[in-house]
mmCIF file of N, CA, C and O in Angstrom:
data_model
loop_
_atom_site.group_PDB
_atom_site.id
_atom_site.type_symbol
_atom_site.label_atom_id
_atom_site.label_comp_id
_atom_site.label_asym_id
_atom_site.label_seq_id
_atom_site.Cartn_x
_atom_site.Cartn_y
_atom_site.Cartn_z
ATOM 1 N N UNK A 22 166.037 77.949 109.297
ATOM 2 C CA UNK A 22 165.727 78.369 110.644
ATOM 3 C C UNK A 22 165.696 79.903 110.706
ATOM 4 O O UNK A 22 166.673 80.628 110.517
ATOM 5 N N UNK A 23 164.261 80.363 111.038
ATOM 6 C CA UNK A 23 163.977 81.727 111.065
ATOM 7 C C UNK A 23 165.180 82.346 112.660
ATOM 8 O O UNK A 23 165.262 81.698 113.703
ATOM 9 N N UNK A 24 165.872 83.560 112.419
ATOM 10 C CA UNK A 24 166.782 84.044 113.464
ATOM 11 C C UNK A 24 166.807 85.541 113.765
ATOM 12 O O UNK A 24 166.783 86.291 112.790
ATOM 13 N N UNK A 25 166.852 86.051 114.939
ATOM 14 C CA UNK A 25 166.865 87.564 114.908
ATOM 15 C C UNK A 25 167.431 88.161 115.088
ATOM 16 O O UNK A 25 167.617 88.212 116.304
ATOM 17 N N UNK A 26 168.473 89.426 114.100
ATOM 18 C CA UNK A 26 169.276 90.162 114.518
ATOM 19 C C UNK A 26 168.755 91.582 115.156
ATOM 20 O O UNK A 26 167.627 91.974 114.858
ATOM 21 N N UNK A 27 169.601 92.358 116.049
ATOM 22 C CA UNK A 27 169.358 93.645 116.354
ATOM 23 C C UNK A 27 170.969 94.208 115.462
ATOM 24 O O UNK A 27 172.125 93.904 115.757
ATOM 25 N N UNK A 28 170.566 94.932 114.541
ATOM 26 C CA UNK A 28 171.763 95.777 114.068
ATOM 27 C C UNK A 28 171.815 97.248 114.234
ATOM 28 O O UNK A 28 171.008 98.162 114.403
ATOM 29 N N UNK A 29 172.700 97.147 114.153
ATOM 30 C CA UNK A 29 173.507 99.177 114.593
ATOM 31 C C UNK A 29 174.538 99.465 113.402
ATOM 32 O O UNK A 29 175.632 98.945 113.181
ATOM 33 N N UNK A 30 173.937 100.324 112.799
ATOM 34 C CA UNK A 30 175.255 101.081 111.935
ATOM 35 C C UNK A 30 175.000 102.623 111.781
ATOM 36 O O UNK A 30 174.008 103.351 111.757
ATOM 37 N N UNK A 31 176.406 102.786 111.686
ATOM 38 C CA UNK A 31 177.001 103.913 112.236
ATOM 39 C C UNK A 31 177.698 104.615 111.085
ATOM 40 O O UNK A 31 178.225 103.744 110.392
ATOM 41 N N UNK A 32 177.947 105.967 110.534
ATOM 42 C CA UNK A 32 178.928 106.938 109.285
ATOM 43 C C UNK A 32 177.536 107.773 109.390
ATOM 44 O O UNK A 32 176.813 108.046 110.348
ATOM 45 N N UNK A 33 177.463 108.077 107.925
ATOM 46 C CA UNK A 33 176.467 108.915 107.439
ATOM 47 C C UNK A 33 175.478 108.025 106.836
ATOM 48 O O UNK A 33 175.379 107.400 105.780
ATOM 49 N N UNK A 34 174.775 108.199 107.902
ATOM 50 C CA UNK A 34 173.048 106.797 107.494
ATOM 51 C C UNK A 34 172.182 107.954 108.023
ATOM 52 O O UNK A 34 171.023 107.621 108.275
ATOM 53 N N UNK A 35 172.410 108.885 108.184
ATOM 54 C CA UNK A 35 170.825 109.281 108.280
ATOM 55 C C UNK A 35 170.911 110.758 107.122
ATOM 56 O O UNK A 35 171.950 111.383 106.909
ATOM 57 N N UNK A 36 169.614 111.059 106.522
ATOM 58 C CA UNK A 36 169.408 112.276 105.976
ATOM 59 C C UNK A 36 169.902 111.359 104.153
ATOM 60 O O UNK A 36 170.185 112.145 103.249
ATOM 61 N N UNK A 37 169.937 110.268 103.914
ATOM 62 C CA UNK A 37 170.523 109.664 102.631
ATOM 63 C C UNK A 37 169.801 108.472 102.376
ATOM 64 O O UNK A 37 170.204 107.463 101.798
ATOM 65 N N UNK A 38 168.207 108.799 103.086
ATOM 66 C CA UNK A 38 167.081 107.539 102.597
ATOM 67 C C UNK A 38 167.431 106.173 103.338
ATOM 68 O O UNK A 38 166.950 105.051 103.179
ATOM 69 N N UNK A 39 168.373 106.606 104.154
ATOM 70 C CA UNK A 39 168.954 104.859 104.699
ATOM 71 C C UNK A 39 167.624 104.192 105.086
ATOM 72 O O UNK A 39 167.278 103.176 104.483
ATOM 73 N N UNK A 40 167.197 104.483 105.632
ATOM 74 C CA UNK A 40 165.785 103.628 106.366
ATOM 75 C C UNK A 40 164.950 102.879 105.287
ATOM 76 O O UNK A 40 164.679 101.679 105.250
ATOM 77 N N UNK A 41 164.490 104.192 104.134
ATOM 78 C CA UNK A 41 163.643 103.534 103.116
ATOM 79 C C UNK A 41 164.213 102.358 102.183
ATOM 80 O O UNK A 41 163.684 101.303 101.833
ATOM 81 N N UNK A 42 165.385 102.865 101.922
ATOM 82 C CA UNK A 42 166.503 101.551 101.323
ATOM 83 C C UNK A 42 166.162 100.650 101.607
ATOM 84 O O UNK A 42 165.527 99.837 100.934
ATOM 85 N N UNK A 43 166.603 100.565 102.981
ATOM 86 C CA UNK A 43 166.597 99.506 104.043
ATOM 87 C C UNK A 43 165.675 98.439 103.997
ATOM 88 O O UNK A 43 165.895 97.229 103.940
ATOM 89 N N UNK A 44 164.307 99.241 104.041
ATOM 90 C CA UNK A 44 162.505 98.407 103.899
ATOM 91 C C UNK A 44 162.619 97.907 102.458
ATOM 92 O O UNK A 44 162.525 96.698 102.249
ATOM 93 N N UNK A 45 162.852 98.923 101.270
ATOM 94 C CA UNK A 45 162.859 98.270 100.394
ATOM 95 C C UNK A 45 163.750 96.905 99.635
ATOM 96 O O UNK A 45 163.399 96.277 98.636
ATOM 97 N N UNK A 46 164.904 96.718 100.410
ATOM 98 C CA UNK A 46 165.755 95.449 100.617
ATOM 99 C C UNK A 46 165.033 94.476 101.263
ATOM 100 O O UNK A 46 164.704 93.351 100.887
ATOM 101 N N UNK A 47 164.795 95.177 102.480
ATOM 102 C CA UNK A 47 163.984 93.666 103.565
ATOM 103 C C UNK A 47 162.650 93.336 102.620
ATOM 104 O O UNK A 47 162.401 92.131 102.656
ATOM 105 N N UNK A 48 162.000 93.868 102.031
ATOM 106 C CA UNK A 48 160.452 93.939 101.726
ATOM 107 C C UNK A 48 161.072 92.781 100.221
ATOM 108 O O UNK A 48 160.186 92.005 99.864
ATOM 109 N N UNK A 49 162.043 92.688 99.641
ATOM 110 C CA UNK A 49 162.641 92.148 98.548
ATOM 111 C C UNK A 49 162.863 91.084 98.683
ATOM 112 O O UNK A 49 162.416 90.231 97.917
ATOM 113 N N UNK A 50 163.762 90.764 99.890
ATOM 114 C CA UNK A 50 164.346 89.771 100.014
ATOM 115 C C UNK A 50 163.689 88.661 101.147
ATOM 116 O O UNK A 50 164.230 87.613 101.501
ATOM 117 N N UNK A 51 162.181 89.269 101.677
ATOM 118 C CA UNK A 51 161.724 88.609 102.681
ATOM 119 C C UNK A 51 162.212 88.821 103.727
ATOM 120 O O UNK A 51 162.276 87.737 104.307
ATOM 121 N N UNK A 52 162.713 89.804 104.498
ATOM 122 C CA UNK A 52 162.929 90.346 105.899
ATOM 123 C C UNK A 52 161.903 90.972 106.309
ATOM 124 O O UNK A 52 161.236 91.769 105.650
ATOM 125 N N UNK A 53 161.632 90.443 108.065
ATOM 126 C CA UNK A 53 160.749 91.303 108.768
ATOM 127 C C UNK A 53 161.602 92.120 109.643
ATOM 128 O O UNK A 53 162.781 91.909 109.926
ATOM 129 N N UNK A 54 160.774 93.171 110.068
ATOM 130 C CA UNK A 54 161.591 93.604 111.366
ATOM 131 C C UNK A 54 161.110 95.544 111.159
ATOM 132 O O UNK A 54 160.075 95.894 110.592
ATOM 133 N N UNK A 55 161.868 96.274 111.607
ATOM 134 C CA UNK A 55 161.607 97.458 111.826
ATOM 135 C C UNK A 55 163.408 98.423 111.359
ATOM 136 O O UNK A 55 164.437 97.756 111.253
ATOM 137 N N UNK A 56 163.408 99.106 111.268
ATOM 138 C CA UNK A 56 164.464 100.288 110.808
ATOM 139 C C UNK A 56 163.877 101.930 111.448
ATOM 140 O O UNK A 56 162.811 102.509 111.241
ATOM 141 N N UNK A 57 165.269 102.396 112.416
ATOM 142 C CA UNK A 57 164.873 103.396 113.057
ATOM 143 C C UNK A 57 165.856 104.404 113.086
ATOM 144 O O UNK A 57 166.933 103.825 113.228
ATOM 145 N N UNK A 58 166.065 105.886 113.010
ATOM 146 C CA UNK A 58 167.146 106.653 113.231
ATOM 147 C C UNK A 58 167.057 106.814 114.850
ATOM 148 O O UNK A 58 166.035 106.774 115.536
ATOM 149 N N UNK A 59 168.185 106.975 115.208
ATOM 150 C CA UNK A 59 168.636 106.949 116.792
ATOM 151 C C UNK A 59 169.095 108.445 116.939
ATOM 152 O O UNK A 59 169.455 109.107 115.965
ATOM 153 N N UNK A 60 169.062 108.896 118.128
ATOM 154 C CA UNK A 60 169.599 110.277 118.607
ATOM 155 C C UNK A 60 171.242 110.795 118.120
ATOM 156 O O UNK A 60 171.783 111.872 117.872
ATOM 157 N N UNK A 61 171.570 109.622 118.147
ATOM 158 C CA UNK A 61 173.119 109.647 118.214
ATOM 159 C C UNK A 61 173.661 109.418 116.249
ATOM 160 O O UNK A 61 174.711 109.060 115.715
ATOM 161 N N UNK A 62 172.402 109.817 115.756
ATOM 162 C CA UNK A 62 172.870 109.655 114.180
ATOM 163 C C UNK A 62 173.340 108.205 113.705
ATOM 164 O O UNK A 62 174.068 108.056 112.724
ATOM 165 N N UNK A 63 172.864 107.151 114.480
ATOM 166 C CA UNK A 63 172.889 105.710 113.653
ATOM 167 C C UNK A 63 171.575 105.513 113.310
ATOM 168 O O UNK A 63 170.636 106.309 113.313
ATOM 169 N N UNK A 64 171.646 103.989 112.922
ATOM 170 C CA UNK A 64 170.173 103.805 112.278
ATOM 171 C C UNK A 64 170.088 102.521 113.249
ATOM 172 O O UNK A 64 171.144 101.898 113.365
ATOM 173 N N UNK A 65 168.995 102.053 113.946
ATOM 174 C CA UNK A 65 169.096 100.601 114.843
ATOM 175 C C UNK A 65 167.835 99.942 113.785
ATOM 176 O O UNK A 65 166.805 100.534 113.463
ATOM 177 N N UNK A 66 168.203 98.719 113.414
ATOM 178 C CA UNK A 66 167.742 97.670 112.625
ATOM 179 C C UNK A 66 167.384 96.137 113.682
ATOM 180 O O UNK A 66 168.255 95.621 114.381
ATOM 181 N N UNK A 67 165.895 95.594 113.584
ATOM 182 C CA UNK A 67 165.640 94.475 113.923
ATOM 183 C C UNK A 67 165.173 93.649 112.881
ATOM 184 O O UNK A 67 164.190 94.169 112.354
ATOM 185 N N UNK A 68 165.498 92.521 112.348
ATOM 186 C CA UNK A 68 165.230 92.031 111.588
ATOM 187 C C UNK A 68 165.241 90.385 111.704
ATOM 188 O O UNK A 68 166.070 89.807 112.407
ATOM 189 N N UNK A 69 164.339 89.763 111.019
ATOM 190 C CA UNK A 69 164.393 88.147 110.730
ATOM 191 C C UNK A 69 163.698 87.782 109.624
ATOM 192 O O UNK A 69 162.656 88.164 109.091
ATOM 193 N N UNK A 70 164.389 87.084 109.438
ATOM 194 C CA UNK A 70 164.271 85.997 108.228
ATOM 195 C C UNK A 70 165.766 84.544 108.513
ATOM 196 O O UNK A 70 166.554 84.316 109.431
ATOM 197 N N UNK A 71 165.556 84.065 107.498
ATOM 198 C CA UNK A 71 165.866 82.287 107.375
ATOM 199 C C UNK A 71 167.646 83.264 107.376
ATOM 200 O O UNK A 71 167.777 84.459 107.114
ATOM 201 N N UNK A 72 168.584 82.451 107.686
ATOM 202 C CA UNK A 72 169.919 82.915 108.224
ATOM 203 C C UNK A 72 170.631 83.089 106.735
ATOM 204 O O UNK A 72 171.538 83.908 106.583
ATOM 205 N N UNK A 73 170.192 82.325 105.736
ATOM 206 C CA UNK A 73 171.152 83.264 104.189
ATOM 207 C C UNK A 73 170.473 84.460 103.688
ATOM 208 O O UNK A 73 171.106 85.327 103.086
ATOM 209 N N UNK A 74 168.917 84.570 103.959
ATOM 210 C CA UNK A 74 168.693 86.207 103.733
ATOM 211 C C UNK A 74 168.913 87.109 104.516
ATOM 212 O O UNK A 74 168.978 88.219 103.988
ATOM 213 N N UNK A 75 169.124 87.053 106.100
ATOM 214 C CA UNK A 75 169.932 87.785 106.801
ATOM 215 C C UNK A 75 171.153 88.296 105.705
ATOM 216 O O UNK A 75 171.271 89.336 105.058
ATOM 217 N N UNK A 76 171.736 87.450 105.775
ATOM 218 C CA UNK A 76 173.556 87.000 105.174
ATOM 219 C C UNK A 76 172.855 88.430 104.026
ATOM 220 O O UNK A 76 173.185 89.570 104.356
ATOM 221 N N UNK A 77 172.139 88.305 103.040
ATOM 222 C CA UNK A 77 172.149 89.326 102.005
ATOM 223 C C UNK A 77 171.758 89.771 102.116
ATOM 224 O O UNK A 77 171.425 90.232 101.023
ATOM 225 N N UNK A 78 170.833 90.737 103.617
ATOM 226 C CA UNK A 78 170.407 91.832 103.777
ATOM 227 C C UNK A 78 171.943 92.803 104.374
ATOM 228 O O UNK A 78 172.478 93.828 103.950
ATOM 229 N N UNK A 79 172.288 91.773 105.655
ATOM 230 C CA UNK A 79 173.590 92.792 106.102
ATOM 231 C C UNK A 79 174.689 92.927 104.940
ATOM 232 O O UNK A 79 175.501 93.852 104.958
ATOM 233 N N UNK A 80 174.672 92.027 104.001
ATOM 234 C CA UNK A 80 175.478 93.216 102.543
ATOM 235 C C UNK A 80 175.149 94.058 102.541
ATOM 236 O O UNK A 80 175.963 94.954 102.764
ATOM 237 N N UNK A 81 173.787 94.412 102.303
ATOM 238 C CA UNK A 81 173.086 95.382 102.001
ATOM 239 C C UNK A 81 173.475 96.715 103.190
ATOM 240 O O UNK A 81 173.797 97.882 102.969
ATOM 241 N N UNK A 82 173.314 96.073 104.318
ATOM 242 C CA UNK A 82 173.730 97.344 105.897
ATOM 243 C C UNK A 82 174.995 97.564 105.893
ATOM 244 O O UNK A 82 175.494 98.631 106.249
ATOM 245 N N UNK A 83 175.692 96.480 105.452
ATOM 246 C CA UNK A 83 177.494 97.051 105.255
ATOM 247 C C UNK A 83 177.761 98.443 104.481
ATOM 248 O O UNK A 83 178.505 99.306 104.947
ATOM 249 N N UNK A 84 176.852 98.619 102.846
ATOM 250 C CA UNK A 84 177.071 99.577 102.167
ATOM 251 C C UNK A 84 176.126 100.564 102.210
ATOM 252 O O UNK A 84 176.593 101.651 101.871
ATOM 253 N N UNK A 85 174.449 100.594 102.633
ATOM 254 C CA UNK A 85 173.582 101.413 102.646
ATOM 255 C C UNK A 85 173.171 101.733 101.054
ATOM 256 O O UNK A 85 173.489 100.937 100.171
ATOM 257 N N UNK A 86 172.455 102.938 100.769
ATOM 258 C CA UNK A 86 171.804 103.163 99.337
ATOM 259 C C UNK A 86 172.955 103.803 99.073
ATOM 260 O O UNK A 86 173.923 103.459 99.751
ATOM 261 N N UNK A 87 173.130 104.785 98.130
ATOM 262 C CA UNK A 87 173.628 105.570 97.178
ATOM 263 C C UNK A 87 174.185 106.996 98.357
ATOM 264 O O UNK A 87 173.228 107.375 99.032
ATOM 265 N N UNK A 88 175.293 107.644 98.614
ATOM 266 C CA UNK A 88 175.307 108.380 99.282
ATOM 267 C C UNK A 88 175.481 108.062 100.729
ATOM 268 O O UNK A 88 175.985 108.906 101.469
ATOM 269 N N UNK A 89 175.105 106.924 101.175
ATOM 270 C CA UNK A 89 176.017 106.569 102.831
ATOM 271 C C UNK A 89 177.354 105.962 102.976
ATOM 272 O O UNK A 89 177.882 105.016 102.392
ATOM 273 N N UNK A 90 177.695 106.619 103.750
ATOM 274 C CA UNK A 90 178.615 105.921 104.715
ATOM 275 C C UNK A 90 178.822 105.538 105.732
ATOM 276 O O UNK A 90 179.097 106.227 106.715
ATOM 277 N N UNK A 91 178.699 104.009 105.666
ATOM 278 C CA UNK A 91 178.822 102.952 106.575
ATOM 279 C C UNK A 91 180.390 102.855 107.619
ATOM 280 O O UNK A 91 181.506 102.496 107.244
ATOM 281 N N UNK A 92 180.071 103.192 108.629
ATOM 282 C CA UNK A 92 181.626 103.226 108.712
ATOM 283 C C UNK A 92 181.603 102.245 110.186
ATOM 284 O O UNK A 92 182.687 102.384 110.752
ATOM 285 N N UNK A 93 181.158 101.793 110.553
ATOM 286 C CA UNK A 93 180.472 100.493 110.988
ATOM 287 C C UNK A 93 179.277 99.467 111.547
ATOM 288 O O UNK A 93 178.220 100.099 111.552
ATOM 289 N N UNK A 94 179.148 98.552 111.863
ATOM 290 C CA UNK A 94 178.200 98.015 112.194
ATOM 291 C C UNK A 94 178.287 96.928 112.975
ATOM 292 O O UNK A 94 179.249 96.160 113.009
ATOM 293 N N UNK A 95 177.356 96.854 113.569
ATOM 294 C CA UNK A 95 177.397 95.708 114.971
ATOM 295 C C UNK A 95 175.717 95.152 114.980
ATOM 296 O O UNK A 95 174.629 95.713 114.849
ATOM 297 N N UNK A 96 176.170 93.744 115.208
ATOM 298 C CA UNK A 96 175.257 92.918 115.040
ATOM 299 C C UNK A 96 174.891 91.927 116.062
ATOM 300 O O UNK A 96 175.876 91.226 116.295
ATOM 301 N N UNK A 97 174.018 91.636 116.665
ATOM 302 C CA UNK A 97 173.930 90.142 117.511
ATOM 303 C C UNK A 97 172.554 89.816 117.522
ATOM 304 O O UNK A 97 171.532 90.503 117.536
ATOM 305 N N UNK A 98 172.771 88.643 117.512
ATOM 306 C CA UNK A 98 171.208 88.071 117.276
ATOM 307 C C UNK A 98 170.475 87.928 119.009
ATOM 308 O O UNK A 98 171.081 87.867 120.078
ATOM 309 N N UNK A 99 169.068 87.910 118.763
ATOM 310 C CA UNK A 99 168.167 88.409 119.290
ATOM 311 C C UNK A 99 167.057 87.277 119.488
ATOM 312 O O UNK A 99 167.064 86.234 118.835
ATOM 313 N N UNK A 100 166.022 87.618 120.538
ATOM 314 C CA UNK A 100 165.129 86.626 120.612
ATOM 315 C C UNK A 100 163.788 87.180 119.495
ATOM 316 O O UNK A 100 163.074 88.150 119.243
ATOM 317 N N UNK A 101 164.034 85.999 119.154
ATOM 318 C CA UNK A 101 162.312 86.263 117.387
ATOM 319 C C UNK A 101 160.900 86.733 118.271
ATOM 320 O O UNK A 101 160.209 86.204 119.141
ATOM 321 N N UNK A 102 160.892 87.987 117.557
ATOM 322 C CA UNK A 102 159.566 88.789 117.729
ATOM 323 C C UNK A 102 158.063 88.688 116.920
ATOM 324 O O UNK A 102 157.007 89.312 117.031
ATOM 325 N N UNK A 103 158.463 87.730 116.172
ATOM 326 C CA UNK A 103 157.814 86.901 114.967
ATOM 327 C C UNK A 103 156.836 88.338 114.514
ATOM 328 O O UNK A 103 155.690 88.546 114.911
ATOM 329 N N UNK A 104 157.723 89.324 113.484
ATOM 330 C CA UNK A 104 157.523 90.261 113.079
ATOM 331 C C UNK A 104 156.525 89.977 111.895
ATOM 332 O O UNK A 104 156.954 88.979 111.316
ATOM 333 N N UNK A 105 155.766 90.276 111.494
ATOM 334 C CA UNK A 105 154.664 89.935 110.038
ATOM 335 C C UNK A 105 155.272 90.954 109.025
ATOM 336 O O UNK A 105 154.854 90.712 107.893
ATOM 337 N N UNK A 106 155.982 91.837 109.063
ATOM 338 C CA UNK A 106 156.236 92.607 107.786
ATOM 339 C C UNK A 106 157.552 93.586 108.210
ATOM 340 O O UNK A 106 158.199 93.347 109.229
ATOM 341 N N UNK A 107 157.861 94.683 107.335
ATOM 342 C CA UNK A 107 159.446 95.276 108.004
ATOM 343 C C UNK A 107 158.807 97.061 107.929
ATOM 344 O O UNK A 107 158.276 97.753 107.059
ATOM 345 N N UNK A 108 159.131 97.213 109.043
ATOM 346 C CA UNK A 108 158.413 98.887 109.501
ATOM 347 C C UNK A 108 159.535 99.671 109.815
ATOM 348 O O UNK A 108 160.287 99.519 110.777
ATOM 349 N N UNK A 109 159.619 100.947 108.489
ATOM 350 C CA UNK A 109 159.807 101.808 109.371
ATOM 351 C C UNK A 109 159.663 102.922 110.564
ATOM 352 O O UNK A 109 158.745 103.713 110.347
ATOM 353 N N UNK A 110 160.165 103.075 111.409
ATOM 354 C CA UNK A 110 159.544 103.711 112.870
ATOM 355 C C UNK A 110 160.352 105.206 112.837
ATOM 356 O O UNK A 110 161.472 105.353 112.348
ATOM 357 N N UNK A 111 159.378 106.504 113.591
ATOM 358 C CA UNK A 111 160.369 107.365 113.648
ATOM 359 C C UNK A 111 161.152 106.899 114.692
ATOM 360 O O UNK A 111 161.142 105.867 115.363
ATOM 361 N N UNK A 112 161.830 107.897 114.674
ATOM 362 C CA UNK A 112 163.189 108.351 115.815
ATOM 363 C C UNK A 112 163.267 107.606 116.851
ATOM 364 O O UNK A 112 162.197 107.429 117.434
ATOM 365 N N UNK A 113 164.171 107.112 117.275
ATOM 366 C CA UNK A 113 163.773 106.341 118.574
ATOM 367 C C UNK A 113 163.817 107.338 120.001
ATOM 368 O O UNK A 113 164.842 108.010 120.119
ATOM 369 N N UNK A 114 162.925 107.451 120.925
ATOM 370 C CA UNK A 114 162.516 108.429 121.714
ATOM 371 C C UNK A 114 163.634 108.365 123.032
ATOM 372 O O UNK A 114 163.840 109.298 123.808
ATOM 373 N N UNK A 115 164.272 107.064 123.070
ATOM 374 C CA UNK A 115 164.971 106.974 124.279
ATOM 375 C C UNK A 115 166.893 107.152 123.775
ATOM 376 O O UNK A 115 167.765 107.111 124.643
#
């Protein structure tokens, strides 16, 4: 069963490739969705796929690439936007 999270994580995720990581995990493991840096220095993540590749993408958002720190994250699922591929977006404007 395809499901949609909106995630938020929060440390040092921006300026350390977090975003591109990010696509290149979802793009791996079959996640759609989008990855964005926020004003406030998090990164906001929408994503879907089947509920155990979720499960091994947010491993993936727990630790980030090489050089972040995750120092937390918040998650709740979401209504499916039936995304076709995983985009990163700039900045979020609001």
């Amino acid at each position: 069963m395809i499901k949609h999270l909106d995630i938020n994580v929060q440390g040092k995720v921006q300026g350390v490739g977090f975003r591109y990581a990010t696509k290149a995990t979802a793009d791996q493991l079959g996640v759609r969705g989008t990855v964005k840096n926020e004003k406030d220095g998090s990164v906001s993540i929408e994503a879907e796929a089947d509920e155990a590749l979720l499960d091994l993408f947010l491993d993936f958002c727990h630790e980030g690439p090489e050089g972040a720190e995750v120092t937390s994250l918040q998650q709740h699922e979401g209504e499916l936007k039936n995304y076709r591929n995983f985009e990163v977006l700039k900045r979020g404007l609001f």
